[in-house]
Tab-separated table of N, CA and C in Angstrom:
chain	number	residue	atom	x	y	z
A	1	UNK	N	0.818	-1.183	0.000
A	1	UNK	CA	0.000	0.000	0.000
A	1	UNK	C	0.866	1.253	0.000
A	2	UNK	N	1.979	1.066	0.869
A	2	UNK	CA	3.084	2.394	0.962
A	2	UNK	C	3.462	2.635	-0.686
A	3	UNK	N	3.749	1.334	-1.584
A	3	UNK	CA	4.280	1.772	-2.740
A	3	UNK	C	3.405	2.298	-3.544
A	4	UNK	N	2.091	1.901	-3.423
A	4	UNK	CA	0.520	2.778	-4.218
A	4	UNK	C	1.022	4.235	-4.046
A	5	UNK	N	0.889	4.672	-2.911
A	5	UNK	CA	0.970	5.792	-2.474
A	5	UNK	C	1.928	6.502	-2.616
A	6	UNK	N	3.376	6.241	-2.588
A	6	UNK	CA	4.488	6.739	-2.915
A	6	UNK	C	4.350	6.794	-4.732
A	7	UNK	N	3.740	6.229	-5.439
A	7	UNK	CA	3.934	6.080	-6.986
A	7	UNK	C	3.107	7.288	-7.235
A	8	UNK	N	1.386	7.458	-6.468
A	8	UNK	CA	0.795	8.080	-6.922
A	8	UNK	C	1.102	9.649	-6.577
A	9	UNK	N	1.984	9.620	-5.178
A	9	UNK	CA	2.244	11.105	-5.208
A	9	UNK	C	3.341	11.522	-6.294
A	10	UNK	N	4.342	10.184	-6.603
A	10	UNK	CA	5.106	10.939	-7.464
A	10	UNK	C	4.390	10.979	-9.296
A	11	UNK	N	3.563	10.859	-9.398
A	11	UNK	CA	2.880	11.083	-10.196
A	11	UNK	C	1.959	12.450	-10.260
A	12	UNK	N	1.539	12.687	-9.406
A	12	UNK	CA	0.930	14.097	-9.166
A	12	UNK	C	2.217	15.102	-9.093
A	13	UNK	N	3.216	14.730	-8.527
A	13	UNK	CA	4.499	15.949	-8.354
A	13	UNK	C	4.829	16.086	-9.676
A	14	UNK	N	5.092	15.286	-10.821
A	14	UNK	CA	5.001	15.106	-11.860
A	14	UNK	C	4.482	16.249	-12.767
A	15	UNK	N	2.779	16.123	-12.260
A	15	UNK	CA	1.861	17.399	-13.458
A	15	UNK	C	1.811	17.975	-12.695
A	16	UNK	N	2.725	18.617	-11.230
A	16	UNK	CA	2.584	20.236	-10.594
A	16	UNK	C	3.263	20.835	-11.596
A	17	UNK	N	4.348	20.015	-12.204
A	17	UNK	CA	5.134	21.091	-12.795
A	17	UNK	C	4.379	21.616	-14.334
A	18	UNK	N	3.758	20.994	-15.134
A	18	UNK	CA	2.872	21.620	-15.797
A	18	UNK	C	1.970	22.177	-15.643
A	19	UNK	N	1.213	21.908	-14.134
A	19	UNK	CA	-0.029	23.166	-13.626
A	19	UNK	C	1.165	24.490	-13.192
A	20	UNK	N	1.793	24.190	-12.789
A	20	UNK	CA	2.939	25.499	-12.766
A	20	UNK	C	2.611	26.453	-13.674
A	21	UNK	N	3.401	25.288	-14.624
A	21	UNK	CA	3.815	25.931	-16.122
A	21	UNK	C	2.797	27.112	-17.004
A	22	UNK	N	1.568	26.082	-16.509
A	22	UNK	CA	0.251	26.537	-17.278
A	22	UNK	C	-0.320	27.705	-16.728
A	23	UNK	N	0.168	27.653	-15.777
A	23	UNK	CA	-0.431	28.920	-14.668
A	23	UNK	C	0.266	30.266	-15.023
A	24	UNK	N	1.534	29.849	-15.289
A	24	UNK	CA	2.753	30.967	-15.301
A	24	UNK	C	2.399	31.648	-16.762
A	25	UNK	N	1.999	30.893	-17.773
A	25	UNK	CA	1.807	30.856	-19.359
A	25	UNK	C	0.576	32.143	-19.198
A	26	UNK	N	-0.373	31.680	-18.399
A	26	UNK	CA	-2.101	32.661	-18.310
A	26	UNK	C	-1.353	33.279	-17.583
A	27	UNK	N	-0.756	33.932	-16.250
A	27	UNK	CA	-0.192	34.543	-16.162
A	27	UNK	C	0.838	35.999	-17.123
A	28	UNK	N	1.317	35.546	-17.466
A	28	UNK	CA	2.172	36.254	-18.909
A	28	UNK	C	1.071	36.689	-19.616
A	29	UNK	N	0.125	35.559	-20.225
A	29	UNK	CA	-1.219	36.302	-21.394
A	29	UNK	C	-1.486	37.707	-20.616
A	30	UNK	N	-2.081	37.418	-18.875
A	30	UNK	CA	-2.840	38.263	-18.825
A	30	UNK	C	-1.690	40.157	-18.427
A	31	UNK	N	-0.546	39.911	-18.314
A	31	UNK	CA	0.215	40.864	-18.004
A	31	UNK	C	0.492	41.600	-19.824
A	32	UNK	N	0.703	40.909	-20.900
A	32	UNK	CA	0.629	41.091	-21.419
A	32	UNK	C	-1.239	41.571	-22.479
A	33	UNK	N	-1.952	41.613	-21.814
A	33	UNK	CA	-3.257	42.195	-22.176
A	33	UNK	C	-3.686	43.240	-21.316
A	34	UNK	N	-2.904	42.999	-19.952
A	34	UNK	CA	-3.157	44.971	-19.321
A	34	UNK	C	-2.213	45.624	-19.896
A	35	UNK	N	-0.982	45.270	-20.183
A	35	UNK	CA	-0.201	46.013	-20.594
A	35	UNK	C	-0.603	46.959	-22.034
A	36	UNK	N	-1.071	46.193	-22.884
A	36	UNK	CA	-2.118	46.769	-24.222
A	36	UNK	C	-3.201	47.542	-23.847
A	37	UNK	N	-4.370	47.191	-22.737
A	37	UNK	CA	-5.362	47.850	-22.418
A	37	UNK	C	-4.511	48.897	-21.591
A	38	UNK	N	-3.853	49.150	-21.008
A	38	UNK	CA	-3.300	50.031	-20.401
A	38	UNK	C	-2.733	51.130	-21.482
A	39	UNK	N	-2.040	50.986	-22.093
A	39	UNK	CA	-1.223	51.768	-23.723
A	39	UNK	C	-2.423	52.095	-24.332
A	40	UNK	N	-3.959	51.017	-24.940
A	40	UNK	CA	-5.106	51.781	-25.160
A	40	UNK	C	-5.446	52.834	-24.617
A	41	UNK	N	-5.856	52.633	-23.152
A	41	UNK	CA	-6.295	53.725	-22.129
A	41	UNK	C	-5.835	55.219	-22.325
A	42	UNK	N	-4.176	55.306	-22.049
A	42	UNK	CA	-3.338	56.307	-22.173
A	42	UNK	C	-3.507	57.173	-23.300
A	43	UNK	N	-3.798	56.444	-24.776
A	43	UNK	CA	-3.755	57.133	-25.614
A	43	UNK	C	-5.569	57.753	-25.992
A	44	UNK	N	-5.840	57.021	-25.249
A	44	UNK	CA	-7.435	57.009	-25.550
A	44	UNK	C	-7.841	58.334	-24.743
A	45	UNK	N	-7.095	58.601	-23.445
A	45	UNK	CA	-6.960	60.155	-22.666
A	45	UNK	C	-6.224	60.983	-23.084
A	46	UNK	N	-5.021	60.882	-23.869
A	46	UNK	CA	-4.305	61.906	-24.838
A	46	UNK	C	-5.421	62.284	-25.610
A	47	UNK	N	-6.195	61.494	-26.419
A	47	UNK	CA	-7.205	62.280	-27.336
A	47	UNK	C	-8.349	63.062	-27.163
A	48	UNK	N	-8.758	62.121	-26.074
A	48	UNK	CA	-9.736	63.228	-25.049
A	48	UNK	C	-9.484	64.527	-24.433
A	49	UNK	N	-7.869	64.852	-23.907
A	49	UNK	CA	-7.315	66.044	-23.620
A	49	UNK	C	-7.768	66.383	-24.506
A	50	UNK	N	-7.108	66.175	-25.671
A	50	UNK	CA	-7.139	66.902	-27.022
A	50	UNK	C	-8.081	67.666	-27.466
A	51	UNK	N	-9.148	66.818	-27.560
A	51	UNK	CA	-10.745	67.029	-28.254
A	51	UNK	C	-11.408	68.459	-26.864
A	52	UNK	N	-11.295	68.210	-25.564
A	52	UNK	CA	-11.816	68.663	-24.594
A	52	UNK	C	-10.708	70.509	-24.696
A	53	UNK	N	-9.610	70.289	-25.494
A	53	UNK	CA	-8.793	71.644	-25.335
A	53	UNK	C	-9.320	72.625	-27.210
A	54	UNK	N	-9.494	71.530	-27.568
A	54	UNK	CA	-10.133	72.173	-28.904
A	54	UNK	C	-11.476	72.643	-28.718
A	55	UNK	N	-12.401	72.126	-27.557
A	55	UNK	CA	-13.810	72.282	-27.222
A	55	UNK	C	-13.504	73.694	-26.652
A	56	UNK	N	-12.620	73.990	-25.634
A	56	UNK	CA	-12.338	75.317	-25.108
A	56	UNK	C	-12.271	76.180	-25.054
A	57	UNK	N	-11.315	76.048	-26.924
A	57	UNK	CA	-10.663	77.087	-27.623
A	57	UNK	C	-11.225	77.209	-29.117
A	58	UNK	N	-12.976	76.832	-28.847
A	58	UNK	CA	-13.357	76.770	-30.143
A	58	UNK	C	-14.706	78.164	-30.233
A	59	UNK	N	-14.429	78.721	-30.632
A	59	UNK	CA	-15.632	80.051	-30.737
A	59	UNK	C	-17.138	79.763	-30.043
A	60	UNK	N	-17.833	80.599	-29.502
A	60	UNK	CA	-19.054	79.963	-29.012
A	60	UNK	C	-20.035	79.961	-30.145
A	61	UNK	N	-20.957	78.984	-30.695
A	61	UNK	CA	-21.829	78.554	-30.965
A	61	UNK	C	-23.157	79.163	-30.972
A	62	UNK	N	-23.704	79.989	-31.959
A	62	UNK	CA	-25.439	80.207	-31.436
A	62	UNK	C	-26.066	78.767	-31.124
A	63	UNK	N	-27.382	79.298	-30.203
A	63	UNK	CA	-28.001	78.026	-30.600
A	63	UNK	C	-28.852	78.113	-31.485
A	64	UNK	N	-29.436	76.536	-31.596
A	64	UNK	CA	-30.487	76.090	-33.179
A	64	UNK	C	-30.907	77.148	-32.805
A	65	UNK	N	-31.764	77.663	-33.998
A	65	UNK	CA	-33.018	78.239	-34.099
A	65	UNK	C	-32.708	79.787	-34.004
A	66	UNK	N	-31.257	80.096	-33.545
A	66	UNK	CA	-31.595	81.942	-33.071
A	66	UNK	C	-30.576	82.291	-34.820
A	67	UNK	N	-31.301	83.214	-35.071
A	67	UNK	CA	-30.669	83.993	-36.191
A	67	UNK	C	-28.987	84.855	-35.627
A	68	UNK	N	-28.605	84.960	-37.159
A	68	UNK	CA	-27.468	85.678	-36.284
A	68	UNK	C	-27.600	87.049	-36.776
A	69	UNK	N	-27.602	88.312	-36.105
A	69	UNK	CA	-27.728	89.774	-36.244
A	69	UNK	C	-26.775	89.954	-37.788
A	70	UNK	N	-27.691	90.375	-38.983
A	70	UNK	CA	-27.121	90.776	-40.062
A	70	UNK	C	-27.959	89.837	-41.168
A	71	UNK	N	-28.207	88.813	-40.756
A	71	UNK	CA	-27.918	87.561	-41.614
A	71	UNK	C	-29.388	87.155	-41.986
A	72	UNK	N	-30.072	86.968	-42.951
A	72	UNK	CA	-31.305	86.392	-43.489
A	72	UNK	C	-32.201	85.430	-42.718
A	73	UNK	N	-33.314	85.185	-42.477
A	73	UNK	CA	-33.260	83.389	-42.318
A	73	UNK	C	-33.628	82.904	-43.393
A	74	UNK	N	-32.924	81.797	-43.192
A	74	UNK	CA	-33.226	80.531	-44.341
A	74	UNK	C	-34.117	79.958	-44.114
A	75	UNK	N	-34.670	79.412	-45.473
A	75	UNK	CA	-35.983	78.461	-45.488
A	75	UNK	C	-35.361	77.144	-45.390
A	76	UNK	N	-34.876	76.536	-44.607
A	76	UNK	CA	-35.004	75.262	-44.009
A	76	UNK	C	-35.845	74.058	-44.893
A	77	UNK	N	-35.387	73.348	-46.080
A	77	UNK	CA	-36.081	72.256	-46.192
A	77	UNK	C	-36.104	70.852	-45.409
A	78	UNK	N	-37.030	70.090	-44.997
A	78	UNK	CA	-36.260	69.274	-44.410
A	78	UNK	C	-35.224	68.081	-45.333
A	79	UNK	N	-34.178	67.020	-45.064
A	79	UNK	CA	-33.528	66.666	-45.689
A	79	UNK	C	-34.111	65.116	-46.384
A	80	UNK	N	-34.019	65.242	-47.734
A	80	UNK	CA	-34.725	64.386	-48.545
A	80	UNK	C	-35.948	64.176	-48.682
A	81	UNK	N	-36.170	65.756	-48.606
A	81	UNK	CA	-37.593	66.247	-48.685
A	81	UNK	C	-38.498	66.306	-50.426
A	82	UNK	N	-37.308	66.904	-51.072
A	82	UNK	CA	-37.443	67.045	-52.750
A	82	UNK	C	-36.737	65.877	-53.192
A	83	UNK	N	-36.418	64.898	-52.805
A	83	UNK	CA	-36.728	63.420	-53.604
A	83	UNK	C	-37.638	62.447	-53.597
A	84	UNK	N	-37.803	62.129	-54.729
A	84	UNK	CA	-38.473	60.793	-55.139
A	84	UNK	C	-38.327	59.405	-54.800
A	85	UNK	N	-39.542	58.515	-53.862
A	85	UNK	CA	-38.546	57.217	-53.287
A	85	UNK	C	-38.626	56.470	-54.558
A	86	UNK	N	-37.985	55.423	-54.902
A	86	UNK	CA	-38.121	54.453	-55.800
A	86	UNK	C	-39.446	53.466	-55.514
């Protein structure tokens, strides 16, 4: 019975070293996939600075609907109003 037992642990010590292995492997994947989502992130907030410093420094806007002092109003068609459907 001692030799059952002595065979079967050295059989399990055996595939620690590939549950190791396998562990260490998903390990690496996943350091290597924050490392990418991380470099995404970074650049993904560089552009947002970006967009948010151009929003800043961009002239103000009338809103819809108000005319601007000088300027006509337009007759507004709505869009794909003067076509024909098939």
């Amino acid at each position: 019975m001692a030799a059952e037992l002595g065979g079967a642990l050295a059989a399990v010590s055996l595939h620690d070293d590939y549950v190791t292995a396998a562990y260490l492997v998903l390990f690496a994947l996943l350091l290597i996939y924050l490392a990418v989502m991380a470099t995404k992130l970074a650049r993904l907030e560089r552009e947002l600075a970006e967009l948010n410093e151009l929003a800043d420094n961009r002239p103000p806007v009338a809103p819809a609907g108000a005319e601007r002092q000088g300027e006509p109003a337009r007759d507004s068609e709505p869009v794909g109003a003067g076509e024909s459907a098939p």
